[in-house]
PDB file of C-alpha atoms and ligand atoms in Angstrom:
ATOM      1  CA  MET T   1     -14.713  11.569  -9.966  1.00 48.00           C
ATOM      2  CA  THR T   2     -11.734  10.450 -12.775  1.00 60.00           C
ATOM      3  CA  ASN T   3      -9.459  12.180 -10.244  1.00 84.00           C
ATOM      4  CA  ILE T   4     -10.045   9.671  -7.179  1.00 95.00           C
ATOM      5  CA  LEU T   5      -7.302   8.315  -6.167  1.00 96.00           C
ATOM      6  CA  LYS T   6      -7.517   4.146  -6.006  1.00 97.00           C
ATOM      7  CA  ILE T   7      -4.788   2.976  -3.589  1.00 98.00           C
ATOM      8  CA  ARG T   8      -4.567  -0.580  -2.340  1.00 98.00           C
ATOM      9  CA  ALA T   9      -5.253  -1.088   1.164  1.00 98.00           C
ATOM     10  CA  HIS T  10      -1.631  -2.250   2.052  1.00 98.00           C
ATOM     11  CA  HIS T  11      -0.226   0.800   0.144  1.00 98.00           C
ATOM     12  CA  LEU T  12      -1.376   2.925   2.459  1.00 98.00           C
ATOM     13  CA  LEU T  13       1.495   1.917   4.732  1.00 98.00           C
ATOM     14  CA  CYS T  14       4.187   1.336   2.121  1.00 98.00           C
ATOM     15  CA  ILE T  15       3.595   5.037   0.505  1.00 97.00           C
ATOM     16  CA  GLN T  16       4.646   6.090   4.213  1.00 96.00           C
ATOM     17  CA  GLY T  17       7.679   3.809   4.606  1.00 97.00           C
ATOM     18  CA  PHE T  18       8.999   4.924   1.062  1.00 97.00           C
ATOM     19  CA  GLN T  19      12.686   6.287   1.190  1.00 96.00           C
ATOM     20  CA  GLY T  20      13.290   5.923  -2.542  1.00 97.00           C
ATOM     21  CA  TYR T  21      13.736   2.269  -3.282  1.00 97.00           C
ATOM     22  CA  GLY T  22      11.549   0.212  -5.855  1.00 97.00           C
ATOM     23  CA  TYR T  23      11.667  -2.470  -8.698  1.00 97.00           C
ATOM     24  CA  SER T  24      12.548   0.388 -11.262  1.00 98.00           C
ATOM     25  CA  GLN T  25      13.188   3.791 -12.097  1.00 98.00           C
ATOM     26  CA  ASP T  26       9.660   4.194 -13.304  1.00 98.00           C
ATOM     27  CA  PHE T  27       8.108   2.766 -10.313  1.00 98.00           C
ATOM     28  CA  VAL T  28      10.355   4.923  -7.965  1.00 98.00           C
ATOM     29  CA  GLU T  29       9.588   8.184 -10.189  1.00 98.00           C
ATOM     30  CA  ASN T  30       5.975   6.966  -9.888  1.00 98.00           C
ATOM     31  CA  MET T  31       6.039   6.513  -6.376  1.00 97.00           C
ATOM     32  CA  THR T  32       7.539   9.926  -5.676  1.00 97.00           C
ATOM     33  CA  GLU T  33       5.062  11.268  -7.539  1.00 97.00           C
ATOM     34  CA  ILE T  34       2.032   9.710  -5.672  1.00 96.00           C
ATOM     35  CA  ALA T  35       3.807  10.365  -2.250  1.00 94.00           C
ATOM     36  CA  ARG T  36       3.822  14.056  -3.416  1.00 94.00           C
ATOM     37  CA  ASN T  37       0.157  14.227  -4.480  1.00 93.00           C
ATOM     38  CA  ILE T  38      -1.408  12.628  -0.869  1.00 93.00           C
ATOM     39  CA  ASP T  39       0.323  15.777   0.212  1.00 92.00           C
ATOM     40  CA  SER T  40      -2.820  17.531  -1.661  1.00 95.00           C
ATOM     41  CA  ASN T  41      -5.174  14.920   0.439  1.00 96.00           C
ATOM     42  CA  PRO T  42      -7.115  13.672  -2.731  1.00 96.00           C
ATOM     43  CA  GLU T  43     -10.569  11.904  -2.229  1.00 98.00           C
ATOM     44  CA  SER T  44      -9.704   8.339  -2.485  1.00 98.00           C
ATOM     45  CA  GLN T  45     -10.668   4.812  -2.805  1.00 98.00           C
ATOM     46  CA  ILE T  46      -9.375   1.986  -0.895  1.00 98.00           C
ATOM     47  CA  ILE T  47      -9.148  -1.268  -3.254  1.00 98.00           C
ATOM     48  CA  THR T  48      -7.678  -4.748  -3.069  1.00 98.00           C
ATOM     49  CA  GLU T  49      -6.584  -5.138  -6.730  1.00 98.00           C
ATOM     50  CA  CYS T  50      -3.637  -3.201  -8.759  1.00 98.00           C
ATOM     51  CA  ASP T  51      -3.841   0.169  -8.410  1.00 98.00           C
ATOM     52  CA  ILE T  52      -1.762   3.517  -9.164  1.00 97.00           C
ATOM     53  CA  ILE T  53       1.469   2.300  -7.344  1.00 98.00           C
ATOM     54  CA  CYS T  54       1.177  -0.691  -9.214  1.00 98.00           C
ATOM     55  CA  SER T  55       0.686   0.563 -12.434  1.00 97.00           C
ATOM     56  CA  CYS T  56       4.372   1.664 -13.054  1.00 98.00           C
ATOM     57  CA  CYS T  57       5.775  -2.083 -11.339  1.00 98.00           C
ATOM     58  CA  PRO T  58       7.400  -4.486 -14.018  1.00 98.00           C
ATOM     59  CA  HIS T  59       5.470  -7.240 -11.730  1.00 98.00           C
ATOM     60  CA  LYS T  60       1.831  -6.001 -12.989  1.00 98.00           C
ATOM     61  CA  VAL T  61       1.284  -8.446 -15.768  1.00 97.00           C
ATOM     62  CA  GLU T  62      -2.097  -8.368 -17.637  1.00 97.00           C
ATOM     63  CA  GLY T  63      -3.563  -6.244 -14.663  1.00 97.00           C
ATOM     64  CA  VAL T  64      -2.485  -8.309 -11.663  1.00 97.00           C
ATOM     65  CA  CYS T  65       0.572  -8.579  -9.506  1.00 98.00           C
ATOM     66  CA  GLN T  66       2.771 -11.496 -10.541  1.00 97.00           C
ATOM     67  CA  LYS T  67       5.781 -11.030  -8.758  1.00 97.00           C
ATOM     68  CA  ARG T  68       5.705 -14.566  -7.645  1.00 96.00           C
ATOM     69  CA  LEU T  69       3.368 -17.381  -8.733  1.00 96.00           C
ATOM     70  CA  ASP T  70       1.304 -16.688  -5.972  1.00 96.00           C
ATOM     71  CA  SER T  71       1.596 -13.003  -5.560  1.00 97.00           C
ATOM     72  CA  ALA T  72      -2.021 -11.884  -6.773  1.00 97.00           C
ATOM     73  CA  GLN T  73      -3.603 -13.793  -3.856  1.00 97.00           C
ATOM     74  CA  LYS T  74      -0.675 -13.009  -1.413  1.00 97.00           C
ATOM     75  CA  VAL T  75      -0.989  -9.229  -2.042  1.00 97.00           C
ATOM     76  CA  LYS T  76      -4.759  -9.131  -1.628  1.00 98.00           C
ATOM     77  CA  ASP T  77      -4.759 -11.146   1.512  1.00 97.00           C
ATOM     78  CA  MET T  78      -2.330  -8.212   2.784  1.00 97.00           C
ATOM     79  CA  ASP T  79      -4.840  -5.816   1.798  1.00 98.00           C
ATOM     80  CA  LEU T  80      -7.575  -7.466   3.184  1.00 98.00           C
ATOM     81  CA  ARG T  81      -5.677  -7.637   6.525  1.00 98.00           C
ATOM     82  CA  VAL T  82      -5.235  -4.164   6.416  1.00 98.00           C
ATOM     83  CA  LEU T  83      -9.024  -3.493   5.592  1.00 98.00           C
ATOM     84  CA  ARG T  84     -10.445  -6.050   8.544  1.00 98.00           C
ATOM     85  CA  LYS T  85      -8.158  -4.406  11.184  1.00 98.00           C
ATOM     86  CA  LEU T  86      -9.386  -1.019   9.990  1.00 98.00           C
ATOM     87  CA  TYR T  87     -12.817  -1.944  10.171  1.00 98.00           C
ATOM     88  CA  LEU T  88     -13.256  -1.036   6.403  1.00 98.00           C
ATOM     89  CA  LYS T  89     -14.859  -2.389   3.446  1.00 98.00           C
ATOM     90  CA  ASP T  90     -13.468  -3.072   0.125  1.00 98.00           C
ATOM     91  CA  GLY T  91     -14.068   0.167  -2.089  1.00 98.00           C
ATOM     92  CA  THR T  92     -14.413   2.615   0.945  1.00 98.00           C
ATOM     93  CA  ARG T  93     -13.829   6.282  -0.464  1.00 98.00           C
ATOM     94  CA  GLY T  94     -12.642   9.260   1.609  1.00 98.00           C
ATOM     95  CA  ARG T  95      -9.805  11.803   2.193  1.00 98.00           C
ATOM     96  CA  VAL T  96      -6.364   9.926   1.939  1.00 98.00           C
ATOM     97  CA  LYS T  97      -5.175  11.808   4.896  1.00 97.00           C
ATOM     98  CA  ASP T  98      -7.653  10.048   6.905  1.00 98.00           C
ATOM     99  CA  PHE T  99      -7.316   6.801   5.925  1.00 98.00           C
ATOM    100  CA  VAL T 100      -3.105   7.473   6.639  1.00 98.00           C
ATOM    101  CA  SER T 101      -4.037   8.655  10.175  1.00 98.00           C
ATOM    102  CA  LEU T 102      -6.434   5.760  10.662  1.00 98.00           C
ATOM    103  CA  ALA T 103      -3.696   3.104   9.746  1.00 98.00           C
ATOM    104  CA  ASN T 104      -1.262   5.093  12.148  1.00 97.00           C
ATOM    105  CA  THR T 105      -3.789   4.773  14.952  1.00 97.00           C
ATOM    106  CA  LYS T 106      -4.773   1.527  14.653  1.00 98.00           C
ATOM    107  CA  LEU T 107      -1.609  -0.459  13.271  1.00 98.00           C
ATOM    108  CA  ARG T 108       1.388   1.249  14.596  1.00 95.00           C
ATOM    109  CA  ASN T 109       2.182  -1.920  16.890  1.00 97.00           C
ATOM    110  CA  SER T 110       4.469  -4.582  16.604  1.00 96.00           C
ATOM    111  CA  PHE T 111       2.096  -7.275  16.461  1.00 97.00           C
ATOM    112  CA  ASP T 112       0.200  -5.676  13.182  1.00 98.00           C
ATOM    113  CA  VAL T 113       2.896  -4.269  11.957  1.00 98.00           C
ATOM    114  CA  HIS T 114       4.472  -7.737  11.447  1.00 97.00           C
ATOM    115  CA  ASP T 115       1.102  -9.654  10.587  1.00 97.00           C
ATOM    116  CA  ILE T 116       0.710  -7.194   7.620  1.00 98.00           C
ATOM    117  CA  CYS T 117       4.269  -6.983   6.545  1.00 97.00           C
ATOM    118  CA  GLY T 118       5.638 -10.159   7.510  1.00 92.00           C
ATOM    119  CA  ASP T 119       6.276 -11.494   4.153  1.00 90.00           C
ATOM    120  CA  CYS T 120       7.516  -8.281   2.492  1.00 96.00           C
ATOM    121  CA  ASP T 121      11.046  -7.975   0.954  1.00 95.00           C
ATOM    122  CA  TRP T 122      11.292  -4.410   1.571  1.00 96.00           C
ATOM    123  CA  LYS T 123      11.323  -4.280   5.134  1.00 95.00           C
ATOM    124  CA  GLU T 124      14.575  -3.588   5.993  1.00 95.00           C
ATOM    125  CA  LYS T 125      14.316  -0.532   3.799  1.00 96.00           C
ATOM    126  CA  CYS T 126      10.817   0.600   4.774  1.00 98.00           C
ATOM    127  CA  LEU T 127      10.356   3.368   7.426  1.00 97.00           C
ATOM    128  CA  TRP T 128       6.861   2.283   8.354  1.00 97.00           C
ATOM    129  CA  PHE T 129       8.399  -1.118   9.324  1.00 97.00           C
ATOM    130  CA  ILE T 130      11.481  -0.306  10.768  1.00 96.00           C
ATOM    131  CA  SER T 131      10.289   2.629  12.643  1.00 94.00           C
ATOM    132  CA  VAL T 132       7.699   0.466  15.186  1.00 91.00           C
TER     133      VAL T 132
HETATM  134  S1  LIG S 201       7.136  -3.341   5.128  1.00 75.97           S
HETATM  135 FE1  LIG S 201       6.857  -3.614   2.886  1.00 75.97          FE
HETATM  136  S2  LIG S 201       4.314  -4.201   2.771  1.00 75.97           S
HETATM  137 FE2  LIG S 201       5.103  -3.326   4.744  1.00 75.97          FE
HETATM  138  S3  LIG S 201       4.509  -0.946   4.784  1.00 75.97           S
HETATM  139 FE3  LIG S 201       6.679  -1.153   4.176  1.00 75.97          FE
HETATM  140  S4  LIG S 201       6.940  -1.795   1.926  1.00 75.97           S
HETATM  141 FE4  LIG S 201       4.647  -2.041   2.596  1.00 75.97          FE
HETATM  142  S1  LIG S 202       4.941  -6.071  -6.283  1.00 75.97           S
HETATM  143 FE1  LIG S 202       2.563  -6.410  -6.961  1.00 75.97          FE
HETATM  144  S2  LIG S 202       1.620  -5.096  -5.267  1.00 75.97           S
HETATM  145 FE2  LIG S 202       3.738  -4.315  -5.310  1.00 75.97          FE
HETATM  146  S3  LIG S 202       3.603  -2.614  -6.538  1.00 75.97           S
HETATM  147 FE3  LIG S 202       4.492  -4.342  -7.915  1.00 75.97          FE
HETATM  148  S4  LIG S 202       2.524  -5.188  -8.889  1.00 75.97           S
HETATM  149 FE4  LIG S 202       1.778  -3.900  -6.975  1.00 75.97          FE
END
Protein backbone atom coordinates (compact mmCIF):
# COMPACT_ATOMS: atom_id res chain seq x y z
CA MET A 1 0.00 0.00 0.00
CA THR A 2 3.02 2.27 0.32
CA ASN A 3 3.22 2.61 -3.48
CA ILE A 4 -0.17 4.20 -3.73
CA LEU A 5 -0.03 7.36 -5.82
CA LYS A 6 -1.59 10.18 -3.81
CA ILE A 7 -2.73 12.87 -6.16
CA ARG A 8 -4.75 15.96 -5.43
CA ALA A 9 -7.94 16.07 -7.45
CA HIS A 10 -7.19 18.96 -9.79
CA HIS A 11 -3.78 17.49 -10.59
CA LEU A 12 -5.61 14.77 -12.54
CA LEU A 13 -6.13 17.54 -15.08
CA CYS A 14 -2.79 19.34 -14.77
CA ILE A 15 -0.83 16.16 -15.40
CA GLN A 16 -2.56 15.82 -18.75
CA GLY A 17 -1.89 19.42 -19.68
CA PHE A 18 1.79 19.32 -18.75
CA GLN A 19 4.09 20.41 -21.56
CA GLY A 20 7.36 20.65 -19.67
CA TYR A 21 6.80 23.96 -17.91
CA GLY A 22 6.85 24.39 -14.15
CA TYR A 23 8.02 26.27 -11.10
CA SER A 24 11.58 24.92 -11.04
CA GLN A 25 13.83 22.32 -12.62
CA ASP A 26 13.05 19.91 -9.78
CA PHE A 27 9.36 20.45 -10.26
CA VAL A 28 9.58 19.74 -13.99
CA GLU A 29 11.68 16.60 -13.53
CA ASN A 30 9.31 15.27 -10.88
CA MET A 31 6.24 16.05 -12.98
CA THR A 32 7.83 14.32 -15.98
CA GLU A 33 8.50 11.23 -13.87
CA ILE A 34 4.96 11.18 -12.51
CA ALA A 35 3.47 11.55 -16.00
CA ARG A 36 5.56 8.54 -17.04
CA ASN A 37 4.46 6.61 -13.96
CA ILE A 38 0.81 7.22 -14.75
CA ASP A 39 1.24 5.21 -17.94
CA SER A 40 1.62 2.12 -15.75
CA ASN A 41 -1.79 2.90 -14.20
CA PRO A 42 -0.86 2.64 -10.51
CA GLU A 43 -3.28 2.39 -7.63
CA SER A 44 -4.04 5.92 -6.54
CA GLN A 45 -5.86 7.94 -3.93
CA ILE A 46 -7.52 11.24 -4.72
CA ILE A 47 -6.82 13.85 -2.05
CA THR A 48 -7.28 17.56 -1.40
CA GLU A 49 -3.94 18.39 0.15
CA CYS A 50 -0.32 18.51 -0.95
CA ASP A 51 0.59 15.47 -3.02
CA ILE A 52 3.43 13.90 -4.93
CA ILE A 53 3.45 16.78 -7.43
CA CYS A 54 3.56 19.41 -4.69
CA SER A 55 6.42 17.50 -3.07
CA CYS A 56 8.95 19.08 -5.48
CA CYS A 57 7.29 22.47 -5.72
CA PRO A 58 9.05 25.49 -4.22
CA HIS A 59 5.66 26.80 -3.11
CA LYS A 60 5.08 23.91 -0.73
CA VAL A 61 6.14 25.20 2.67
CA GLU A 62 5.49 23.35 5.93
CA GLY A 63 3.28 20.89 4.12
CA VAL A 64 0.90 23.32 2.48
CA CYS A 65 0.74 25.39 -0.68
CA GLN A 66 1.95 28.90 0.10
CA LYS A 67 2.21 30.27 -3.40
CA ARG A 68 0.13 33.20 -2.26
CA LEU A 69 -1.39 34.07 1.08
CA ASP A 70 -4.71 32.46 0.19
CA SER A 71 -3.37 29.62 -1.96
CA ALA A 72 -3.84 26.76 0.51
CA GLN A 73 -7.59 27.34 0.64
CA LYS A 74 -7.98 28.29 -3.03
CA VAL A 75 -6.19 25.20 -4.27
CA LYS A 76 -8.17 23.00 -1.90
CA ASP A 77 -11.36 24.59 -3.20
CA MET A 78 -10.25 23.72 -6.72
CA ASP A 79 -9.77 20.09 -5.66
CA LEU A 80 -13.18 20.05 -4.01
CA ARG A 81 -14.83 21.43 -7.16
CA VAL A 82 -13.29 18.61 -9.17
CA LEU A 83 -14.44 16.00 -6.64
CA ARG A 84 -17.95 17.42 -6.54
CA LYS A 85 -18.25 17.41 -10.32
CA LEU A 86 -17.01 13.81 -10.46
CA TYR A 87 -19.21 12.65 -7.56
CA LEU A 88 -16.14 11.40 -5.73
CA LYS A 89 -15.28 11.61 -2.04
CA ASP A 90 -12.00 12.93 -0.72
CA GLY A 91 -9.71 9.92 -0.24
CA THR A 92 -11.31 7.69 -2.88
CA ARG A 93 -8.96 4.98 -4.17
CA GLY A 94 -8.75 3.40 -7.58
CA ARG A 95 -6.62 3.11 -10.68
CA VAL A 96 -5.35 6.47 -11.77
CA LYS A 97 -6.37 5.99 -15.40
CA ASP A 98 -9.96 5.37 -14.33
CA PHE A 99 -9.97 8.74 -12.58
CA VAL A 100 -8.37 10.41 -15.59
CA SER A 101 -11.00 8.87 -17.90
CA LEU A 102 -13.79 9.94 -15.59
CA ALA A 103 -12.46 13.50 -15.52
CA ASN A 104 -12.17 13.58 -19.28
CA THR A 105 -15.68 12.21 -19.75
CA LYS A 106 -17.32 14.65 -17.36
CA LEU A 107 -15.24 17.81 -17.39
CA ARG A 108 -14.08 18.45 -20.95
CA ASN A 109 -16.49 21.27 -21.56
CA SER A 110 -15.96 24.99 -21.50
CA PHE A 111 -18.05 25.67 -18.39
CA ASP A 112 -16.33 23.13 -16.14
CA VAL A 113 -12.84 23.86 -17.45
CA HIS A 114 -13.23 27.57 -16.75
CA ASP A 115 -14.93 26.90 -13.43
CA ILE A 116 -12.02 24.74 -12.26
CA CYS A 117 -9.04 26.45 -13.92
CA GLY A 118 -10.20 30.05 -13.98
CA ASP A 119 -7.55 31.35 -11.56
CA CYS A 120 -4.63 29.25 -12.76
CA ASP A 121 -1.49 31.05 -13.95
CA TRP A 122 -0.59 28.22 -16.36
CA LYS A 123 -3.68 28.28 -18.54
CA GLU A 124 -1.92 29.46 -21.70
CA LYS A 125 0.67 26.71 -21.40
CA CYS A 126 -1.70 23.92 -20.40
CA LEU A 127 -2.85 21.47 -23.05
CA TRP A 128 -5.79 20.37 -20.94
CA PHE A 129 -7.05 23.94 -20.80
CA ILE A 130 -6.34 25.12 -24.31
CA SER A 131 -7.60 22.06 -26.11
CA VAL A 132 -11.21 22.39 -24.96
S1 LIG B 1 -5.15 25.27 -16.41
FE1 LIG B 1 -3.95 25.10 -14.54
S2 LIG B 1 -5.31 24.14 -13.02
FE2 LIG B 1 -6.18 23.80 -15.05
S3 LIG B 1 -5.44 21.80 -15.66
FE3 LIG B 1 -4.06 23.33 -16.50
S4 LIG B 1 -2.38 23.58 -15.03
FE4 LIG B 1 -4.09 22.53 -14.00
S1 LIG C 1 1.61 25.66 -6.53
FE1 LIG C 1 0.77 24.74 -4.66
S2 LIG C 1 -0.76 23.21 -5.34
FE2 LIG C 1 0.54 23.75 -7.11
S3 LIG C 1 2.13 22.15 -7.10
FE3 LIG C 1 2.91 23.93 -5.95
S4 LIG C 1 2.43 23.50 -3.80
FE4 LIG C 1 1.17 22.13 -5.07
